């Protein structure tokens, strides 16, 4: 939750006066074994795309954190076609009220250099880096999106048992 709050503080007020950031953070710390820089990179890259998806700079980005328990193989990790083991997972969910994505765009959103931006605008590896980071941390990604109804991306990481 602290990492999420820090990332949102960097964006709040800098990307259009009409974009509201709403935080719904879990009420206790959730310990995960993860590289802090890489987790910050994931959150920042998703936030950038969420802000850019909001048309006319009028909308909402809601960031939630929490804990979810999964049974054996319950959560399919679509990027590596494997199932996660059972256990407790921490998640961060970033949901925007932007333009949403078609199925075709959603299926390519993590491809290197894929962009829906017009020619001449910055293109890169922002979202393409996310699957590898999540996979290396034994996590998973879910994406829900519909044209005209925004996008909800959730990242799950196993909770550390200390």
PDB file of C-alpha atoms in Angstrom:
ATOM      1  CA  UNK A   1       0.000   0.000   0.000  1.00  0.00           C
ATOM      2  CA  UNK A   2       2.890   2.355   0.718  1.00  0.00           C
ATOM      3  CA  UNK A   3       4.352   1.746  -2.757  1.00  0.00           C
ATOM      4  CA  UNK A   4       0.959   2.429  -4.333  1.00  0.00           C
ATOM      5  CA  UNK A   5       0.489   5.657  -2.371  1.00  0.00           C
ATOM      6  CA  UNK A   6       3.953   6.877  -3.412  1.00  0.00           C
ATOM      7  CA  UNK A   7       3.270   6.139  -7.088  1.00  0.00           C
ATOM      8  CA  UNK A   8      -0.105   7.905  -7.037  1.00  0.00           C
ATOM      9  CA  UNK A   9       1.385  10.958  -5.319  1.00  0.00           C
ATOM     10  CA  UNK A  10       3.690  11.390  -8.333  1.00  0.00           C
ATOM     11  CA  UNK A  11       0.688  11.504 -10.699  1.00  0.00           C
ATOM     12  CA  UNK A  12      -1.981  13.336  -8.723  1.00  0.00           C
ATOM     13  CA  UNK A  13      -2.450  16.864 -10.069  1.00  0.00           C
ATOM     14  CA  UNK A  14       0.062  16.475 -12.898  1.00  0.00           C
ATOM     15  CA  UNK A  15      -2.135  14.871 -15.562  1.00  0.00           C
ATOM     16  CA  UNK A  16      -5.106  17.099 -16.168  1.00  0.00           C
ATOM     17  CA  UNK A  17      -7.099  18.905 -13.563  1.00  0.00           C
ATOM     18  CA  UNK A  18     -10.187  16.837 -14.330  1.00  0.00           C
ATOM     19  CA  UNK A  19      -8.665  13.448 -13.471  1.00  0.00           C
ATOM     20  CA  UNK A  20      -9.493  12.232  -9.982  1.00  0.00           C
ATOM     21  CA  UNK A  21      -7.396   9.594  -8.258  1.00  0.00           C
ATOM     22  CA  UNK A  22      -9.290   7.498  -5.725  1.00  0.00           C
ATOM     23  CA  UNK A  23      -7.435   5.270  -3.285  1.00  0.00           C
ATOM     24  CA  UNK A  24      -8.918   2.238  -1.557  1.00  0.00           C
ATOM     25  CA  UNK A  25      -5.919   0.808   0.265  1.00  0.00           C
ATOM     26  CA  UNK A  26      -5.912  -2.343   2.383  1.00  0.00           C
ATOM     27  CA  UNK A  27      -5.902  -1.548   6.102  1.00  0.00           C
ATOM     28  CA  UNK A  28      -2.727  -3.475   6.973  1.00  0.00           C
ATOM     29  CA  UNK A  29       0.658  -4.065   5.339  1.00  0.00           C
ATOM     30  CA  UNK A  30       0.917  -7.037   2.980  1.00  0.00           C
ATOM     31  CA  UNK A  31       4.457  -8.360   2.705  1.00  0.00           C
ATOM     32  CA  UNK A  32       5.527  -9.652  -0.701  1.00  0.00           C
ATOM     33  CA  UNK A  33       8.936 -10.781  -1.915  1.00  0.00           C
ATOM     34  CA  UNK A  34       9.410  -8.323  -4.749  1.00  0.00           C
ATOM     35  CA  UNK A  35      11.817  -5.808  -6.152  1.00  0.00           C
ATOM     36  CA  UNK A  36      10.454  -2.417  -5.067  1.00  0.00           C
ATOM     37  CA  UNK A  37      11.762  -0.637  -8.179  1.00  0.00           C
ATOM     38  CA  UNK A  38      10.078  -3.150 -10.488  1.00  0.00           C
ATOM     39  CA  UNK A  39       6.756  -2.972  -8.608  1.00  0.00           C
ATOM     40  CA  UNK A  40       6.909   0.841  -8.827  1.00  0.00           C
ATOM     41  CA  UNK A  41       7.593   0.495 -12.566  1.00  0.00           C
ATOM     42  CA  UNK A  42       4.498  -1.693 -13.021  1.00  0.00           C
ATOM     43  CA  UNK A  43       2.256   0.718 -11.139  1.00  0.00           C
ATOM     44  CA  UNK A  44       3.644   3.784 -12.930  1.00  0.00           C
ATOM     45  CA  UNK A  45       3.306   2.212 -16.395  1.00  0.00           C
ATOM     46  CA  UNK A  46      -0.303   1.197 -15.770  1.00  0.00           C
ATOM     47  CA  UNK A  47      -1.132   4.629 -14.333  1.00  0.00           C
ATOM     48  CA  UNK A  48       0.363   6.355 -17.391  1.00  0.00           C
ATOM     49  CA  UNK A  49      -1.809   4.260 -19.697  1.00  0.00           C
ATOM     50  CA  UNK A  50      -4.885   4.810 -17.533  1.00  0.00           C
ATOM     51  CA  UNK A  51      -4.434   8.582 -17.580  1.00  0.00           C
ATOM     52  CA  UNK A  52      -3.857   8.576 -21.348  1.00  0.00           C
ATOM     53  CA  UNK A  53      -7.035   6.522 -21.873  1.00  0.00           C
ATOM     54  CA  UNK A  54      -9.196   9.136 -20.181  1.00  0.00           C
ATOM     55  CA  UNK A  55     -10.569  11.372 -22.866  1.00  0.00           C
ATOM     56  CA  UNK A  56     -10.614  15.149 -22.433  1.00  0.00           C
ATOM     57  CA  UNK A  57      -8.855  14.724 -19.070  1.00  0.00           C
ATOM     58  CA  UNK A  58     -12.164  14.149 -17.300  1.00  0.00           C
ATOM     59  CA  UNK A  59     -12.484  10.911 -15.407  1.00  0.00           C
ATOM     60  CA  UNK A  60     -11.382   8.716 -12.552  1.00  0.00           C
ATOM     61  CA  UNK A  61      -8.549   6.335 -11.827  1.00  0.00           C
ATOM     62  CA  UNK A  62      -9.301   4.104  -8.838  1.00  0.00           C
ATOM     63  CA  UNK A  63      -6.403   2.258  -7.223  1.00  0.00           C
ATOM     64  CA  UNK A  64      -7.203  -0.546  -4.788  1.00  0.00           C
ATOM     65  CA  UNK A  65      -5.028  -2.912  -2.820  1.00  0.00           C
ATOM     66  CA  UNK A  66      -6.033  -5.988  -0.914  1.00  0.00           C
ATOM     67  CA  UNK A  67      -5.641  -9.655  -0.199  1.00  0.00           C
ATOM     68  CA  UNK A  68      -7.257 -12.622  -1.936  1.00  0.00           C
ATOM     69  CA  UNK A  69      -7.070 -16.338  -1.244  1.00  0.00           C
ATOM     70  CA  UNK A  70      -6.962 -18.749  -4.162  1.00  0.00           C
ATOM     71  CA  UNK A  71      -7.454 -22.468  -4.347  1.00  0.00           C
ATOM     72  CA  UNK A  72      -5.006 -24.659  -6.265  1.00  0.00           C
ATOM     73  CA  UNK A  73      -4.868 -23.484  -9.890  1.00  0.00           C
ATOM     74  CA  UNK A  74      -7.855 -21.193  -9.446  1.00  0.00           C
ATOM     75  CA  UNK A  75      -6.297 -18.100 -10.982  1.00  0.00           C
ATOM     76  CA  UNK A  76      -5.147 -18.633 -14.530  1.00  0.00           C
ATOM     77  CA  UNK A  77      -2.073 -16.644 -15.434  1.00  0.00           C
ATOM     78  CA  UNK A  78      -2.874 -15.906 -19.093  1.00  0.00           C
ATOM     79  CA  UNK A  79       0.563 -14.614 -19.968  1.00  0.00           C
ATOM     80  CA  UNK A  80       2.459 -17.796 -19.220  1.00  0.00           C
ATOM     81  CA  UNK A  81      -0.452 -20.241 -19.572  1.00  0.00           C
ATOM     82  CA  UNK A  82       0.194 -21.634 -16.102  1.00  0.00           C
ATOM     83  CA  UNK A  83      -1.932 -21.703 -12.998  1.00  0.00           C
ATOM     84  CA  UNK A  84      -0.912 -20.256  -9.686  1.00  0.00           C
ATOM     85  CA  UNK A  85      -0.627 -22.388  -6.593  1.00  0.00           C
ATOM     86  CA  UNK A  86      -3.118 -21.968  -3.807  1.00  0.00           C
ATOM     87  CA  UNK A  87      -2.508 -19.429  -1.140  1.00  0.00           C
ATOM     88  CA  UNK A  88      -2.765 -15.802  -0.176  1.00  0.00           C
ATOM     89  CA  UNK A  89      -2.034 -13.118  -2.734  1.00  0.00           C
ATOM     90  CA  UNK A  90      -1.669  -9.370  -2.413  1.00  0.00           C
ATOM     91  CA  UNK A  91      -3.148  -7.390  -5.279  1.00  0.00           C
ATOM     92  CA  UNK A  92      -3.161  -3.930  -6.726  1.00  0.00           C
ATOM     93  CA  UNK A  93      -6.027  -3.054  -9.037  1.00  0.00           C
ATOM     94  CA  UNK A  94      -5.997   0.027 -11.260  1.00  0.00           C
ATOM     95  CA  UNK A  95      -9.341   0.848 -12.824  1.00  0.00           C
ATOM     96  CA  UNK A  96      -9.905   3.809 -15.103  1.00  0.00           C
ATOM     97  CA  UNK A  97     -12.985   5.418 -16.625  1.00  0.00           C
ATOM     98  CA  UNK A  98     -11.196   5.780 -19.956  1.00  0.00           C
ATOM     99  CA  UNK A  99     -12.058   4.679 -23.469  1.00  0.00           C
ATOM    100  CA  UNK A 100     -11.533   0.954 -22.832  1.00  0.00           C
ATOM    101  CA  UNK A 101     -10.109  -1.550 -25.295  1.00  0.00           C
ATOM    102  CA  UNK A 102     -11.355  -3.872 -27.988  1.00  0.00           C
ATOM    103  CA  UNK A 103     -10.532  -7.590 -27.637  1.00  0.00           C
ATOM    104  CA  UNK A 104      -7.865  -7.210 -30.324  1.00  0.00           C
ATOM    105  CA  UNK A 105      -6.152  -4.382 -28.451  1.00  0.00           C
ATOM    106  CA  UNK A 106      -6.464  -6.209 -25.138  1.00  0.00           C
ATOM    107  CA  UNK A 107      -4.804  -9.294 -26.650  1.00  0.00           C
ATOM    108  CA  UNK A 108      -1.846  -7.197 -27.853  1.00  0.00           C
ATOM    109  CA  UNK A 109      -1.506  -4.678 -25.036  1.00  0.00           C
ATOM    110  CA  UNK A 110       1.641  -6.319 -23.615  1.00  0.00           C
ATOM    111  CA  UNK A 111       3.352  -6.756 -27.013  1.00  0.00           C
ATOM    112  CA  UNK A 112       6.619  -4.803 -27.382  1.00  0.00           C
ATOM    113  CA  UNK A 113       6.192  -1.544 -29.310  1.00  0.00           C
ATOM    114  CA  UNK A 114       2.432  -2.073 -29.743  1.00  0.00           C
ATOM    115  CA  UNK A 115       0.618   1.221 -29.397  1.00  0.00           C
ATOM    116  CA  UNK A 116      -2.775   2.696 -30.062  1.00  0.00           C
ATOM    117  CA  UNK A 117      -1.268   6.181 -30.136  1.00  0.00           C
ATOM    118  CA  UNK A 118      -1.063   8.079 -33.395  1.00  0.00           C
ATOM    119  CA  UNK A 119       2.161   8.126 -35.388  1.00  0.00           C
ATOM    120  CA  UNK A 120       4.855  10.370 -34.005  1.00  0.00           C
ATOM    121  CA  UNK A 121       3.900  10.028 -30.360  1.00  0.00           C
ATOM    122  CA  UNK A 122       6.109   8.189 -27.895  1.00  0.00           C
ATOM    123  CA  UNK A 123       6.029   4.421 -28.195  1.00  0.00           C
ATOM    124  CA  UNK A 124       7.929   2.012 -26.058  1.00  0.00           C
ATOM    125  CA  UNK A 125       8.039  -0.883 -23.717  1.00  0.00           C
ATOM    126  CA  UNK A 126       5.886   0.473 -20.876  1.00  0.00           C
ATOM    127  CA  UNK A 127       3.305  -2.307 -20.671  1.00  0.00           C
ATOM    128  CA  UNK A 128       5.505  -4.882 -22.421  1.00  0.00           C
ATOM    129  CA  UNK A 129       7.811  -5.060 -19.398  1.00  0.00           C
ATOM    130  CA  UNK A 130       5.006  -5.955 -16.992  1.00  0.00           C
ATOM    131  CA  UNK A 131       4.413  -9.664 -17.833  1.00  0.00           C
ATOM    132  CA  UNK A 132       8.059 -10.604 -17.304  1.00  0.00           C
ATOM    133  CA  UNK A 133       8.259  -8.783 -13.974  1.00  0.00           C
ATOM    134  CA  UNK A 134       5.026 -10.345 -12.722  1.00  0.00           C
ATOM    135  CA  UNK A 135       6.024 -13.828 -13.911  1.00  0.00           C
ATOM    136  CA  UNK A 136       9.446 -13.553 -12.230  1.00  0.00           C
ATOM    137  CA  UNK A 137       7.674 -12.772  -8.959  1.00  0.00           C
ATOM    138  CA  UNK A 138       5.353 -15.800  -9.376  1.00  0.00           C
ATOM    139  CA  UNK A 139       2.368 -13.531  -9.833  1.00  0.00           C
ATOM    140  CA  UNK A 140      -0.423 -13.029 -12.310  1.00  0.00           C
ATOM    141  CA  UNK A 141      -2.260 -10.316 -14.220  1.00  0.00           C
ATOM    142  CA  UNK A 142      -5.943  -9.991 -15.024  1.00  0.00           C
ATOM    143  CA  UNK A 143      -7.337  -7.446 -17.473  1.00  0.00           C
ATOM    144  CA  UNK A 144     -10.970  -6.505 -17.896  1.00  0.00           C
ATOM    145  CA  UNK A 145     -11.872  -3.909 -20.476  1.00  0.00           C
ATOM    146  CA  UNK A 146     -14.713  -2.915 -22.719  1.00  0.00           C
ATOM    147  CA  UNK A 147     -14.856  -0.133 -25.285  1.00  0.00           C
ATOM    148  CA  UNK A 148     -16.401   2.967 -23.764  1.00  0.00           C
ATOM    149  CA  UNK A 149     -16.364   1.509 -20.249  1.00  0.00           C
ATOM    150  CA  UNK A 150     -12.754   1.724 -19.112  1.00  0.00           C
ATOM    151  CA  UNK A 151     -10.161  -0.817 -18.084  1.00  0.00           C
ATOM    152  CA  UNK A 152      -9.367  -2.688 -14.870  1.00  0.00           C
ATOM    153  CA  UNK A 153      -5.900  -4.234 -14.542  1.00  0.00           C
ATOM    154  CA  UNK A 154      -5.086  -6.293 -11.449  1.00  0.00           C
ATOM    155  CA  UNK A 155      -1.664  -7.594 -10.498  1.00  0.00           C
ATOM    156  CA  UNK A 156      -1.378 -10.432  -7.964  1.00  0.00           C
ATOM    157  CA  UNK A 157       1.759 -11.348  -5.969  1.00  0.00           C
ATOM    158  CA  UNK A 158       2.115 -14.193  -3.453  1.00  0.00           C
ATOM    159  CA  UNK A 159       2.156 -12.974   0.134  1.00  0.00           C
ATOM    160  CA  UNK A 160       5.357 -13.800   1.987  1.00  0.00           C
ATOM    161  CA  UNK A 161       5.139 -16.007   5.022  1.00  0.00           C
ATOM    162  CA  UNK A 162       7.614 -14.734   7.568  1.00  0.00           C
TER     163      UNK A 162
END
